[in-house]
Amino acid sequence: MTDKKVIGKYKAYLKENLSKKRYNHSVNVANAAVALAKRYGADEDKAYVAGLLHDTAKELPAQEQLAIVERSPLNVCDIEKKTTPLFHAVAGAELIQTLFGITDPEIIDAVRYHTVACGNMAKLSQIVYLADLISADREYKDVNKMRKYAEKSLEKAMFEALKFSIKDSADKGNTIPVSTLEAYNDFAAAAAKRR
């Protein structure tokens, strides 16, 4: 397990910089990520850390998040730079490096892609993406269905989660980042092969 002192440092930062509700969500996502990592053979420590820290930048002022996004060397599309709710994932991936010295590319990517997903998505990134959707505090209409998918198959759950996300964005008239469509296409192709 990751050093308890290190985890304590992460939690202390989050408690100070997130609302109680967002902090509790972060802990719930960490726990859901560990459960998925156990089920699907991923690194449980990395899953916990990435799940815990996925919303590190969520409650920073939008302008501050955007400033971090704009100077980020990570691959960020124009849609993400124009969509305020997407800033926090890139900003968070940057912050965990500067604040906590995290250099593990799997953890950085899991935080980076927890909202938009990406093509050729690594298992840890899939786990954190799903953990964020199915954590204990989530209450949207199809959450129980999504939890069942996550228990049965990581691939199926990702495909269903991406369909849900894209449909929700389209219904609201929102733009959809290219990386989300690339992720969807990957999982759609995998689903077609299973048929």
PDB file of N, CA, C and O in Angstrom, residues 109-148:
ATOM      1  N   ASP A 109      -2.234  10.056 -16.418  1.00  0.00           N
ATOM      2  CA  ASP A 109      -3.230   9.847 -17.485  1.00  0.00           C
ATOM      3  C   ASP A 109      -4.615   9.548 -16.922  1.00  0.00           C
ATOM      4  O   ASP A 109      -5.625   9.992 -17.475  1.00  0.00           O
ATOM      5  N   ALA A 110      -4.680   8.779 -15.836  1.00  0.00           N
ATOM      6  CA  ALA A 110      -5.985   8.439 -15.248  1.00  0.00           C
ATOM      7  C   ALA A 110      -6.697   9.704 -14.766  1.00  0.00           C
ATOM      8  O   ALA A 110      -7.914   9.844 -14.950  1.00  0.00           O
ATOM      9  N   VAL A 111      -5.954  10.631 -14.177  1.00  0.00           N
ATOM     10  CA  VAL A 111      -6.545  11.909 -13.754  1.00  0.00           C
ATOM     11  C   VAL A 111      -6.885  12.739 -14.989  1.00  0.00           C
ATOM     12  O   VAL A 111      -7.978  13.289 -15.104  1.00  0.00           O
ATOM     13  N   ARG A 112      -5.968  12.788 -15.932  1.00  0.00           N
ATOM     14  CA  ARG A 112      -6.138  13.583 -17.161  1.00  0.00           C
ATOM     15  C   ARG A 112      -7.394  13.188 -17.956  1.00  0.00           C
ATOM     16  O   ARG A 112      -8.110  14.025 -18.473  1.00  0.00           O
ATOM     17  N   TYR A 113      -7.651  11.871 -18.049  1.00  0.00           N
ATOM     18  CA  TYR A 113      -8.735  11.394 -18.909  1.00  0.00           C
ATOM     19  C   TYR A 113      -9.989  10.953 -18.166  1.00  0.00           C
ATOM     20  O   TYR A 113     -10.864  10.328 -18.748  1.00  0.00           O
ATOM     21  N   HIS A 114     -10.119  11.296 -16.885  1.00  0.00           N
ATOM     22  CA  HIS A 114     -11.279  10.797 -16.134  1.00  0.00           C
ATOM     23  C   HIS A 114     -12.604  11.434 -16.557  1.00  0.00           C
ATOM     24  O   HIS A 114     -13.659  10.908 -16.229  1.00  0.00           O
ATOM     25  N   THR A 115     -12.566  12.529 -17.305  1.00  0.00           N
ATOM     26  CA  THR A 115     -13.819  13.130 -17.780  1.00  0.00           C
ATOM     27  C   THR A 115     -14.066  12.885 -19.261  1.00  0.00           C
ATOM     28  O   THR A 115     -15.209  12.728 -19.672  1.00  0.00           O
ATOM     29  N   VAL A 116     -13.012  12.873 -20.071  1.00  0.00           N
ATOM     30  CA  VAL A 116     -13.205  12.804 -21.529  1.00  0.00           C
ATOM     31  C   VAL A 116     -12.847  11.455 -22.140  1.00  0.00           C
ATOM     32  O   VAL A 116     -13.197  11.194 -23.288  1.00  0.00           O
ATOM     33  N   ALA A 117     -12.140  10.605 -21.407  1.00  0.00           N
ATOM     34  CA  ALA A 117     -11.648   9.324 -21.941  1.00  0.00           C
ATOM     35  C   ALA A 117     -10.691   9.593 -23.109  1.00  0.00           C
ATOM     36  O   ALA A 117     -10.399  10.751 -23.415  1.00  0.00           O
ATOM     37  N   CYS A 118     -10.204   8.526 -23.740  1.00  0.00           N
ATOM     38  CA  CYS A 118      -9.283   8.693 -24.866  1.00  0.00           C
ATOM     39  C   CYS A 118      -9.177   7.394 -25.639  1.00  0.00           C
ATOM     40  O   CYS A 118      -9.530   6.325 -25.133  1.00  0.00           O
ATOM     41  N   GLY A 119      -8.671   7.494 -26.865  1.00  0.00           N
ATOM     42  CA  GLY A 119      -8.422   6.297 -27.653  1.00  0.00           C
ATOM     43  C   GLY A 119      -7.301   5.495 -27.029  1.00  0.00           C
ATOM     44  O   GLY A 119      -6.458   6.040 -26.330  1.00  0.00           O
ATOM     45  N   ASN A 120      -7.329   4.183 -27.260  1.00  0.00           N
ATOM     46  CA  ASN A 120      -6.290   3.300 -26.745  1.00  0.00           C
ATOM     47  C   ASN A 120      -6.105   3.503 -25.233  1.00  0.00           C
ATOM     48  O   ASN A 120      -4.996   3.623 -24.733  1.00  0.00           O
ATOM     49  N   MET A 121      -7.200   3.549 -24.534  1.00  0.00           N
ATOM     50  CA  MET A 121      -7.224   3.918 -23.119  1.00  0.00           C
ATOM     51  C   MET A 121      -6.642   2.824 -22.226  1.00  0.00           C
ATOM     52  O   MET A 121      -7.054   1.671 -22.302  1.00  0.00           O
ATOM     53  N   ALA A 122      -5.703   3.210 -21.375  1.00  0.00           N
ATOM     54  CA  ALA A 122      -5.067   2.263 -20.448  1.00  0.00           C
ATOM     55  C   ALA A 122      -6.085   1.778 -19.410  1.00  0.00           C
ATOM     56  O   ALA A 122      -7.056   2.472 -19.091  1.00  0.00           O
ATOM     57  N   LYS A 123      -5.828   0.589 -18.874  1.00  0.00           N
ATOM     58  CA  LYS A 123      -6.755  -0.018 -17.910  1.00  0.00           C
ATOM     59  C   LYS A 123      -6.984   0.870 -16.687  1.00  0.00           C
ATOM     60  O   LYS A 123      -8.114   1.046 -16.246  1.00  0.00           O
ATOM     61  N   LEU A 124      -5.913   1.457 -16.143  1.00  0.00           N
ATOM     62  CA  LEU A 124      -6.080   2.307 -14.955  1.00  0.00           C
ATOM     63  C   LEU A 124      -6.966   3.514 -15.278  1.00  0.00           C
ATOM     64  O   LEU A 124      -7.821   3.889 -14.474  1.00  0.00           O
ATOM     65  N   SER A 125      -6.798   4.088 -16.448  1.00  0.00           N
ATOM     66  CA  SER A 125      -7.642   5.228 -16.847  1.00  0.00           C
ATOM     67  C   SER A 125      -9.103   4.806 -16.976  1.00  0.00           C
ATOM     68  O   SER A 125     -10.007   5.543 -16.563  1.00  0.00           O
ATOM     69  N   GLN A 126      -9.342   3.620 -17.522  1.00  0.00           N
ATOM     70  CA  GLN A 126     -10.711   3.100 -17.615  1.00  0.00           C
ATOM     71  C   GLN A 126     -11.316   2.942 -16.220  1.00  0.00           C
ATOM     72  O   GLN A 126     -12.474   3.301 -15.981  1.00  0.00           O
ATOM     73  N   ILE A 127     -10.524   2.404 -15.318  1.00  0.00           N
ATOM     74  CA  ILE A 127     -10.993   2.141 -13.959  1.00  0.00           C
ATOM     75  C   ILE A 127     -11.384   3.437 -13.251  1.00  0.00           C
ATOM     76  O   ILE A 127     -12.443   3.517 -12.619  1.00  0.00           O
ATOM     77  N   VAL A 128     -10.564   4.461 -13.373  1.00  0.00           N
ATOM     78  CA  VAL A 128     -10.874   5.732 -12.699  1.00  0.00           C
ATOM     79  C   VAL A 128     -12.068   6.412 -13.376  1.00  0.00           C
ATOM     80  O   VAL A 128     -12.933   6.972 -12.700  1.00  0.00           O
ATOM     81  N   TYR A 129     -12.149   6.337 -14.700  1.00  0.00           N
ATOM     82  CA  TYR A 129     -13.298   6.885 -15.430  1.00  0.00           C
ATOM     83  C   TYR A 129     -14.597   6.258 -14.916  1.00  0.00           C
ATOM     84  O   TYR A 129     -15.556   6.954 -14.607  1.00  0.00           O
ATOM     85  N   LEU A 130     -14.599   4.936 -14.802  1.00  0.00           N
ATOM     86  CA  LEU A 130     -15.801   4.229 -14.323  1.00  0.00           C
ATOM     87  C   LEU A 130     -16.052   4.459 -12.838  1.00  0.00           C
ATOM     88  O   LEU A 130     -17.198   4.648 -12.423  1.00  0.00           O
ATOM     89  N   ALA A 131     -14.993   4.453 -12.053  1.00  0.00           N
ATOM     90  CA  ALA A 131     -15.150   4.666 -10.606  1.00  0.00           C
ATOM     91  C   ALA A 131     -15.813   6.018 -10.341  1.00  0.00           C
ATOM     92  O   ALA A 131     -16.661   6.146  -9.446  1.00  0.00           O
ATOM     93  N   ASP A 132     -15.461   7.019 -11.140  1.00  0.00           N
ATOM     94  CA  ASP A 132     -16.061   8.343 -11.001  1.00  0.00           C
ATOM     95  C   ASP A 132     -17.564   8.294 -11.314  1.00  0.00           C
ATOM     96  O   ASP A 132     -18.358   8.986 -10.683  1.00  0.00           O
ATOM     97  N   LEU A 133     -17.949   7.450 -12.246  1.00  0.00           N
ATOM     98  CA  LEU A 133     -19.372   7.327 -12.629  1.00  0.00           C
ATOM     99  C   LEU A 133     -20.198   6.504 -11.649  1.00  0.00           C
ATOM    100  O   LEU A 133     -21.396   6.717 -11.520  1.00  0.00           O
ATOM    101  N   ILE A 134     -19.561   5.538 -10.981  1.00  0.00           N
ATOM    102  CA  ILE A 134     -20.335   4.588 -10.158  1.00  0.00           C
ATOM    103  C   ILE A 134     -20.062   4.703  -8.665  1.00  0.00           C
ATOM    104  O   ILE A 134     -20.541   3.885  -7.891  1.00  0.00           O
ATOM    105  N   SER A 135     -19.303   5.715  -8.239  1.00  0.00           N
ATOM    106  CA  SER A 135     -18.951   5.821  -6.817  1.00  0.00           C
ATOM    107  C   SER A 135     -20.223   5.875  -5.957  1.00  0.00           C
ATOM    108  O   SER A 135     -21.300   6.241  -6.432  1.00  0.00           O
ATOM    109  N   ALA A 136     -20.065   5.528  -4.692  1.00  0.00           N
ATOM    110  CA  ALA A 136     -21.206   5.368  -3.776  1.00  0.00           C
ATOM    111  C   ALA A 136     -22.094   6.599  -3.678  1.00  0.00           C
ATOM    112  O   ALA A 136     -23.294   6.488  -3.413  1.00  0.00           O
ATOM    113  N   ASP A 137     -21.552   7.788  -3.900  1.00  0.00           N
ATOM    114  CA  ASP A 137     -22.325   9.023  -3.767  1.00  0.00           C
ATOM    115  C   ASP A 137     -23.125   9.382  -5.026  1.00  0.00           C
ATOM    116  O   ASP A 137     -23.939  10.297  -4.996  1.00  0.00           O
ATOM    117  N   ARG A 138     -22.910   8.670  -6.118  1.00  0.00           N
ATOM    118  CA  ARG A 138     -23.614   8.994  -7.371  1.00  0.00           C
ATOM    119  C   ARG A 138     -25.074   8.551  -7.307  1.00  0.00           C
ATOM    120  O   ARG A 138     -25.373   7.465  -6.826  1.00  0.00           O
ATOM    121  N   GLU A 139     -25.973   9.397  -7.848  1.00  0.00           N
ATOM    122  CA  GLU A 139     -27.411   9.110  -7.749  1.00  0.00           C
ATOM    123  C   GLU A 139     -28.177   9.355  -9.045  1.00  0.00           C
ATOM    124  O   GLU A 139     -29.400   9.453  -9.016  1.00  0.00           O
ATOM    125  N   TYR A 140     -27.508   9.467 -10.189  1.00  0.00           N
ATOM    126  CA  TYR A 140     -28.242   9.723 -11.436  1.00  0.00           C
ATOM    127  C   TYR A 140     -29.087   8.506 -11.825  1.00  0.00           C
ATOM    128  O   TYR A 140     -28.913   7.412 -11.295  1.00  0.00           O
ATOM    129  N   LYS A 141     -29.984   8.700 -12.785  1.00  0.00           N
ATOM    130  CA  LYS A 141     -31.029   7.717 -13.115  1.00  0.00           C
ATOM    131  C   LYS A 141     -30.495   6.307 -13.389  1.00  0.00           C
ATOM    132  O   LYS A 141     -31.031   5.332 -12.880  1.00  0.00           O
ATOM    133  N   ASP A 142     -29.477   6.159 -14.213  1.00  0.00           N
ATOM    134  CA  ASP A 142     -29.000   4.823 -14.604  1.00  0.00           C
ATOM    135  C   ASP A 142     -27.771   4.337 -13.831  1.00  0.00           C
ATOM    136  O   ASP A 142     -27.068   3.437 -14.272  1.00  0.00           O
ATOM    137  N   VAL A 143     -27.521   4.909 -12.663  1.00  0.00           N
ATOM    138  CA  VAL A 143     -26.296   4.562 -11.939  1.00  0.00           C
ATOM    139  C   VAL A 143     -26.250   3.075 -11.563  1.00  0.00           C
ATOM    140  O   VAL A 143     -25.202   2.434 -11.657  1.00  0.00           O
ATOM    141  N   ASN A 144     -27.384   2.498 -11.178  1.00  0.00           N
ATOM    142  CA  ASN A 144     -27.371   1.083 -10.787  1.00  0.00           C
ATOM    143  C   ASN A 144     -27.083   0.178 -11.978  1.00  0.00           C
ATOM    144  O   ASN A 144     -26.376  -0.826 -11.857  1.00  0.00           O
ATOM    145  N   LYS A 145     -27.613   0.556 -13.134  1.00  0.00           N
ATOM    146  CA  LYS A 145     -27.326  -0.188 -14.362  1.00  0.00           C
ATOM    147  C   LYS A 145     -25.823  -0.099 -14.671  1.00  0.00           C
ATOM    148  O   LYS A 145     -25.188  -1.093 -15.009  1.00  0.00           O
ATOM    149  N   MET A 146     -25.251   1.097 -14.513  1.00  0.00           N
ATOM    150  CA  MET A 146     -23.822   1.295 -14.778  1.00  0.00           C
ATOM    151  C   MET A 146     -22.971   0.477 -13.793  1.00  0.00           C
ATOM    152  O   MET A 146     -21.957  -0.101 -14.173  1.00  0.00           O
ATOM    153  N   ARG A 147     -23.405   0.409 -12.551  1.00  0.00           N
ATOM    154  CA  ARG A 147     -22.671  -0.391 -11.546  1.00  0.00           C
ATOM    155  C   ARG A 147     -22.694  -1.879 -11.922  1.00  0.00           C
ATOM    156  O   ARG A 147     -21.692  -2.578 -11.758  1.00  0.00           O
ATOM    157  N   LYS A 148     -23.835  -2.351 -12.427  1.00  0.00           N
ATOM    158  CA  LYS A 148     -23.932  -3.759 -12.847  1.00  0.00           C
ATOM    159  C   LYS A 148     -22.996  -4.047 -14.014  1.00  0.00           C
ATOM    160  O   LYS A 148     -22.326  -5.075 -14.059  1.00  0.00           O
TER     161      LYS A 148
END
